[in-house]
């Protein structure tokens, strides 16, 4: 590989393998060191050879793993430190959000266009649970650093889940017709921050979802 030329990693038709045969070098122009692609391998003449776009990607908490989901629901795990990739699971629907759980958990949360969130073990590829309860597709997922909670957000509601048993704990609905933009945990705290589409930002207690304060 010539110096300054990014590696091309082609995942087409592969279940697992090495990312590159030798250590890549970042481009001197923009810092790019790898370009990951894959193409549809169906016999259909309309799809054969068509490049399938990755719809969502997410880094693990320590940044050594990257999850990528495409428009067809194929979920890949890219282990940068170990120079490996693997096709974790075929979920059969377009991914709308993606997030790793805390570093102590092997769980990966994958939201699909059918309003569900699939919990997948990124070590084995096993489907651990399906979270149901949203009335529209989830656009953002936040996992608490303590490994106990996961927050999923759609435009209609934000749902707090028990990450240990995959059960819904609380639901925060849109207020006065104003949709929820995003909900996320503050690091190392029991505070949840919600952003609404009218630009308002509120803080809530994780344990009870009681209102604490508004950011202005």
CSV table of C-alpha atoms in Angstrom, one decimal:
chain,number,residue,atom,x,y,z
A,1,UNK,CA,0.0,0.0,0.0
A,2,UNK,CA,1.5,3.3,-1.0
A,3,UNK,CA,2.0,6.0,1.7
A,4,UNK,CA,-1.0,8.3,2.1
A,5,UNK,CA,-3.4,6.1,0.2
A,6,UNK,CA,-6.4,4.9,2.3
A,7,UNK,CA,-7.2,1.2,2.4
A,8,UNK,CA,-10.4,-0.1,0.6
A,9,UNK,CA,-12.2,-2.7,2.7
A,10,UNK,CA,-14.7,-4.6,0.6
A,11,UNK,CA,-17.3,-6.6,2.7
A,12,UNK,CA,-19.2,-7.9,-0.3
A,13,UNK,CA,-20.3,-11.5,0.3
A,14,UNK,CA,-18.1,-12.0,3.3
A,15,UNK,CA,-19.2,-13.1,6.8
A,16,UNK,CA,-15.9,-12.2,8.5
A,17,UNK,CA,-12.2,-11.6,7.8
A,18,UNK,CA,-9.3,-9.2,8.1
A,19,UNK,CA,-9.8,-5.5,7.5
A,20,UNK,CA,-6.5,-5.0,5.7
A,21,UNK,CA,-3.4,-7.1,4.9
A,22,UNK,CA,-1.0,-4.4,6.1
A,23,UNK,CA,-1.3,-1.4,8.3
A,24,UNK,CA,-3.0,1.5,6.5
A,25,UNK,CA,-1.6,5.0,6.3
A,26,UNK,CA,-3.8,8.0,6.7
A,27,UNK,CA,-4.2,10.2,3.7
A,28,UNK,CA,-2.1,13.3,3.8
A,29,UNK,CA,-5.1,15.3,2.4
A,30,UNK,CA,-7.9,14.6,4.9
A,31,UNK,CA,-6.7,11.9,7.3
A,32,UNK,CA,-8.8,9.1,5.8
A,33,UNK,CA,-7.2,5.7,6.3
A,34,UNK,CA,-9.9,3.3,5.3
A,35,UNK,CA,-12.9,3.2,3.0
A,36,UNK,CA,-15.4,0.4,3.8
A,37,UNK,CA,-17.8,-0.7,1.0
A,38,UNK,CA,-20.0,-3.6,0.1
A,39,UNK,CA,-22.3,-4.5,-2.7
A,40,UNK,CA,-25.6,-6.4,-3.1
A,41,UNK,CA,-24.9,-10.0,-4.3
A,42,UNK,CA,-28.4,-11.0,-5.2
A,43,UNK,CA,-29.2,-12.5,-8.5
A,44,UNK,CA,-31.8,-9.9,-9.2
A,45,UNK,CA,-30.8,-7.8,-12.2
A,46,UNK,CA,-32.1,-4.6,-10.6
A,47,UNK,CA,-29.9,-5.0,-7.5
A,48,UNK,CA,-26.9,-7.0,-8.7
A,49,UNK,CA,-23.7,-5.1,-8.0
A,50,UNK,CA,-25.5,-2.1,-6.4
A,51,UNK,CA,-23.6,-0.5,-3.6
A,52,UNK,CA,-25.6,-0.7,-0.3
A,53,UNK,CA,-25.2,2.3,1.9
A,54,UNK,CA,-24.5,2.1,5.6
A,55,UNK,CA,-27.4,4.0,7.3
A,56,UNK,CA,-25.9,4.2,10.8
A,57,UNK,CA,-22.6,3.7,12.5
A,58,UNK,CA,-21.6,3.9,16.2
A,59,UNK,CA,-18.3,3.6,18.1
A,60,UNK,CA,-18.0,1.6,21.4
A,61,UNK,CA,-17.3,3.5,24.6
A,62,UNK,CA,-13.5,3.1,24.4
A,63,UNK,CA,-13.4,3.5,20.6
A,64,UNK,CA,-11.9,0.2,19.7
A,65,UNK,CA,-15.0,-1.2,18.0
A,66,UNK,CA,-17.3,0.2,15.3
A,67,UNK,CA,-20.8,-1.1,14.5
A,68,UNK,CA,-22.2,-0.4,11.1
A,69,UNK,CA,-25.7,-1.2,9.8
A,70,UNK,CA,-26.9,-0.9,6.2
A,71,UNK,CA,-30.2,-0.2,4.5
A,72,UNK,CA,-31.0,-3.9,4.4
A,73,UNK,CA,-30.5,-4.5,8.1
A,74,UNK,CA,-27.1,-6.2,7.9
A,75,UNK,CA,-25.2,-5.3,11.1
A,76,UNK,CA,-21.4,-5.5,10.9
A,77,UNK,CA,-18.9,-5.3,13.8
A,78,UNK,CA,-15.5,-3.8,12.9
A,79,UNK,CA,-12.8,-4.5,15.5
A,80,UNK,CA,-10.1,-1.9,14.7
A,81,UNK,CA,-7.6,-3.1,17.3
A,82,UNK,CA,-7.8,-6.7,16.2
A,83,UNK,CA,-8.0,-5.9,12.4
A,84,UNK,CA,-11.2,-8.0,12.0
A,85,UNK,CA,-14.7,-7.5,10.8
A,86,UNK,CA,-17.8,-9.8,11.1
A,87,UNK,CA,-21.4,-9.8,10.0
A,88,UNK,CA,-23.2,-10.0,13.3
A,89,UNK,CA,-26.7,-10.4,12.2
A,90,UNK,CA,-29.2,-9.8,9.4
A,91,UNK,CA,-32.2,-8.0,10.9
A,92,UNK,CA,-34.1,-7.4,7.7
A,93,UNK,CA,-35.0,-3.7,8.0
A,94,UNK,CA,-33.4,-0.4,7.6
A,95,UNK,CA,-31.5,0.8,10.7
A,96,UNK,CA,-32.6,4.2,12.2
A,97,UNK,CA,-30.3,4.3,15.2
A,98,UNK,CA,-27.4,2.4,16.7
A,99,UNK,CA,-25.6,2.4,20.0
A,100,UNK,CA,-23.3,0.2,22.2
A,101,UNK,CA,-24.2,-0.4,25.8
A,102,UNK,CA,-21.6,0.4,28.5
A,103,UNK,CA,-18.1,-1.0,28.2
A,104,UNK,CA,-18.9,-3.8,30.7
A,105,UNK,CA,-21.8,-5.1,28.5
A,106,UNK,CA,-21.6,-7.0,25.2
A,107,UNK,CA,-24.9,-5.5,24.0
A,108,UNK,CA,-25.5,-3.5,20.9
A,109,UNK,CA,-28.8,-1.7,20.4
A,110,UNK,CA,-30.2,-1.5,16.8
A,111,UNK,CA,-33.3,0.5,16.1
A,112,UNK,CA,-35.2,-0.4,12.9
A,113,UNK,CA,-37.8,1.3,10.7
A,114,UNK,CA,-40.6,-0.9,12.1
A,115,UNK,CA,-40.4,1.1,15.5
A,116,UNK,CA,-38.6,-1.8,17.3
A,117,UNK,CA,-35.1,-1.8,19.0
A,118,UNK,CA,-33.2,-5.0,18.7
A,119,UNK,CA,-30.7,-5.9,21.4
A,120,UNK,CA,-27.8,-8.0,19.9
A,121,UNK,CA,-24.8,-9.6,21.6
A,122,UNK,CA,-21.9,-8.2,19.6
A,123,UNK,CA,-19.7,-11.1,20.7
A,124,UNK,CA,-21.9,-13.9,19.5
A,125,UNK,CA,-24.4,-12.2,17.2
A,126,UNK,CA,-27.3,-13.6,19.3
A,127,UNK,CA,-30.5,-11.6,19.4
A,128,UNK,CA,-31.1,-11.1,23.1
A,129,UNK,CA,-34.3,-9.1,23.1
A,130,UNK,CA,-36.7,-7.0,21.1
A,131,UNK,CA,-37.8,-3.7,22.7
A,132,UNK,CA,-41.3,-2.6,21.7
A,133,UNK,CA,-43.3,0.4,22.7
A,134,UNK,CA,-42.6,3.2,20.3
A,135,UNK,CA,-45.2,4.6,18.0
A,136,UNK,CA,-42.7,5.8,15.5
A,137,UNK,CA,-39.2,4.8,14.5
A,138,UNK,CA,-36.4,5.5,17.0
A,139,UNK,CA,-33.9,8.1,16.0
A,140,UNK,CA,-31.6,8.2,19.0
A,141,UNK,CA,-30.3,5.7,21.6
A,142,UNK,CA,-28.4,6.6,24.8
A,143,UNK,CA,-27.0,4.0,27.1
A,144,UNK,CA,-26.1,4.9,30.7
A,145,UNK,CA,-22.5,4.4,31.8
A,146,UNK,CA,-23.6,2.3,34.8
A,147,UNK,CA,-25.0,-0.3,32.5
A,148,UNK,CA,-28.5,-0.2,34.1
A,149,UNK,CA,-30.5,2.0,31.8
A,150,UNK,CA,-31.0,2.6,28.1
A,151,UNK,CA,-33.0,5.5,26.7
A,152,UNK,CA,-34.6,5.3,23.2
A,153,UNK,CA,-36.1,8.4,21.5
A,154,UNK,CA,-38.6,8.8,18.7
A,155,UNK,CA,-40.4,12.0,17.7
A,156,UNK,CA,-43.5,10.9,19.7
A,157,UNK,CA,-41.9,9.7,23.0
A,158,UNK,CA,-38.7,8.8,24.9
A,159,UNK,CA,-38.7,5.5,26.7
A,160,UNK,CA,-36.5,4.5,29.6
A,161,UNK,CA,-35.6,0.8,29.7
A,162,UNK,CA,-34.1,-1.5,32.3
A,163,UNK,CA,-31.0,-2.7,30.4
A,164,UNK,CA,-30.7,-5.8,32.6
A,165,UNK,CA,-34.1,-7.3,32.0
A,166,UNK,CA,-35.0,-5.3,28.8
A,167,UNK,CA,-38.3,-4.0,30.2
A,168,UNK,CA,-39.8,-0.6,29.9
A,169,UNK,CA,-39.6,1.5,33.1
A,170,UNK,CA,-41.0,4.9,32.1
A,171,UNK,CA,-42.3,6.8,29.1
A,172,UNK,CA,-41.9,10.5,28.4
A,173,UNK,CA,-44.4,11.6,25.9
A,174,UNK,CA,-44.4,14.8,23.8
A,175,UNK,CA,-45.5,17.8,25.6
A,176,UNK,CA,-48.4,19.9,24.1
A,177,UNK,CA,-47.8,18.5,20.7
A,178,UNK,CA,-44.1,19.4,20.7
A,179,UNK,CA,-42.0,16.4,19.5
A,180,UNK,CA,-39.0,15.0,21.3
A,181,UNK,CA,-35.8,15.7,19.5
A,182,UNK,CA,-33.3,13.8,21.7
A,183,UNK,CA,-32.9,12.3,25.2
A,184,UNK,CA,-29.6,11.4,26.7
A,185,UNK,CA,-27.9,10.6,30.0
A,186,UNK,CA,-25.5,13.0,31.6
A,187,UNK,CA,-22.3,11.0,32.3
A,188,UNK,CA,-21.8,9.7,35.9
A,189,UNK,CA,-25.1,11.1,37.2
A,190,UNK,CA,-28.7,10.2,37.6
A,191,UNK,CA,-29.9,13.0,35.3
A,192,UNK,CA,-31.6,12.7,32.0
A,193,UNK,CA,-31.6,15.6,29.5
A,194,UNK,CA,-34.3,15.9,26.9
A,195,UNK,CA,-34.4,18.3,23.9
A,196,UNK,CA,-37.7,19.2,22.3
A,197,UNK,CA,-38.4,20.5,18.8
A,198,UNK,CA,-39.3,23.9,20.1
A,199,UNK,CA,-35.7,24.3,21.3
A,200,UNK,CA,-36.5,23.7,25.0
A,201,UNK,CA,-34.2,21.6,27.1
A,202,UNK,CA,-35.3,19.9,30.3
A,203,UNK,CA,-33.5,17.8,33.0
A,204,UNK,CA,-35.2,14.9,34.7
A,205,UNK,CA,-34.5,12.4,37.4
A,206,UNK,CA,-33.6,9.0,35.9
A,207,UNK,CA,-35.2,7.0,38.8
A,208,UNK,CA,-38.6,8.7,38.7
A,209,UNK,CA,-38.6,10.9,35.5
A,210,UNK,CA,-39.6,13.8,37.8
A,211,UNK,CA,-38.8,17.3,36.4
A,212,UNK,CA,-35.7,18.9,37.9
A,213,UNK,CA,-34.9,22.0,35.9
A,214,UNK,CA,-35.0,23.7,32.5
A,215,UNK,CA,-31.9,25.0,30.7
A,216,UNK,CA,-32.3,28.5,29.2
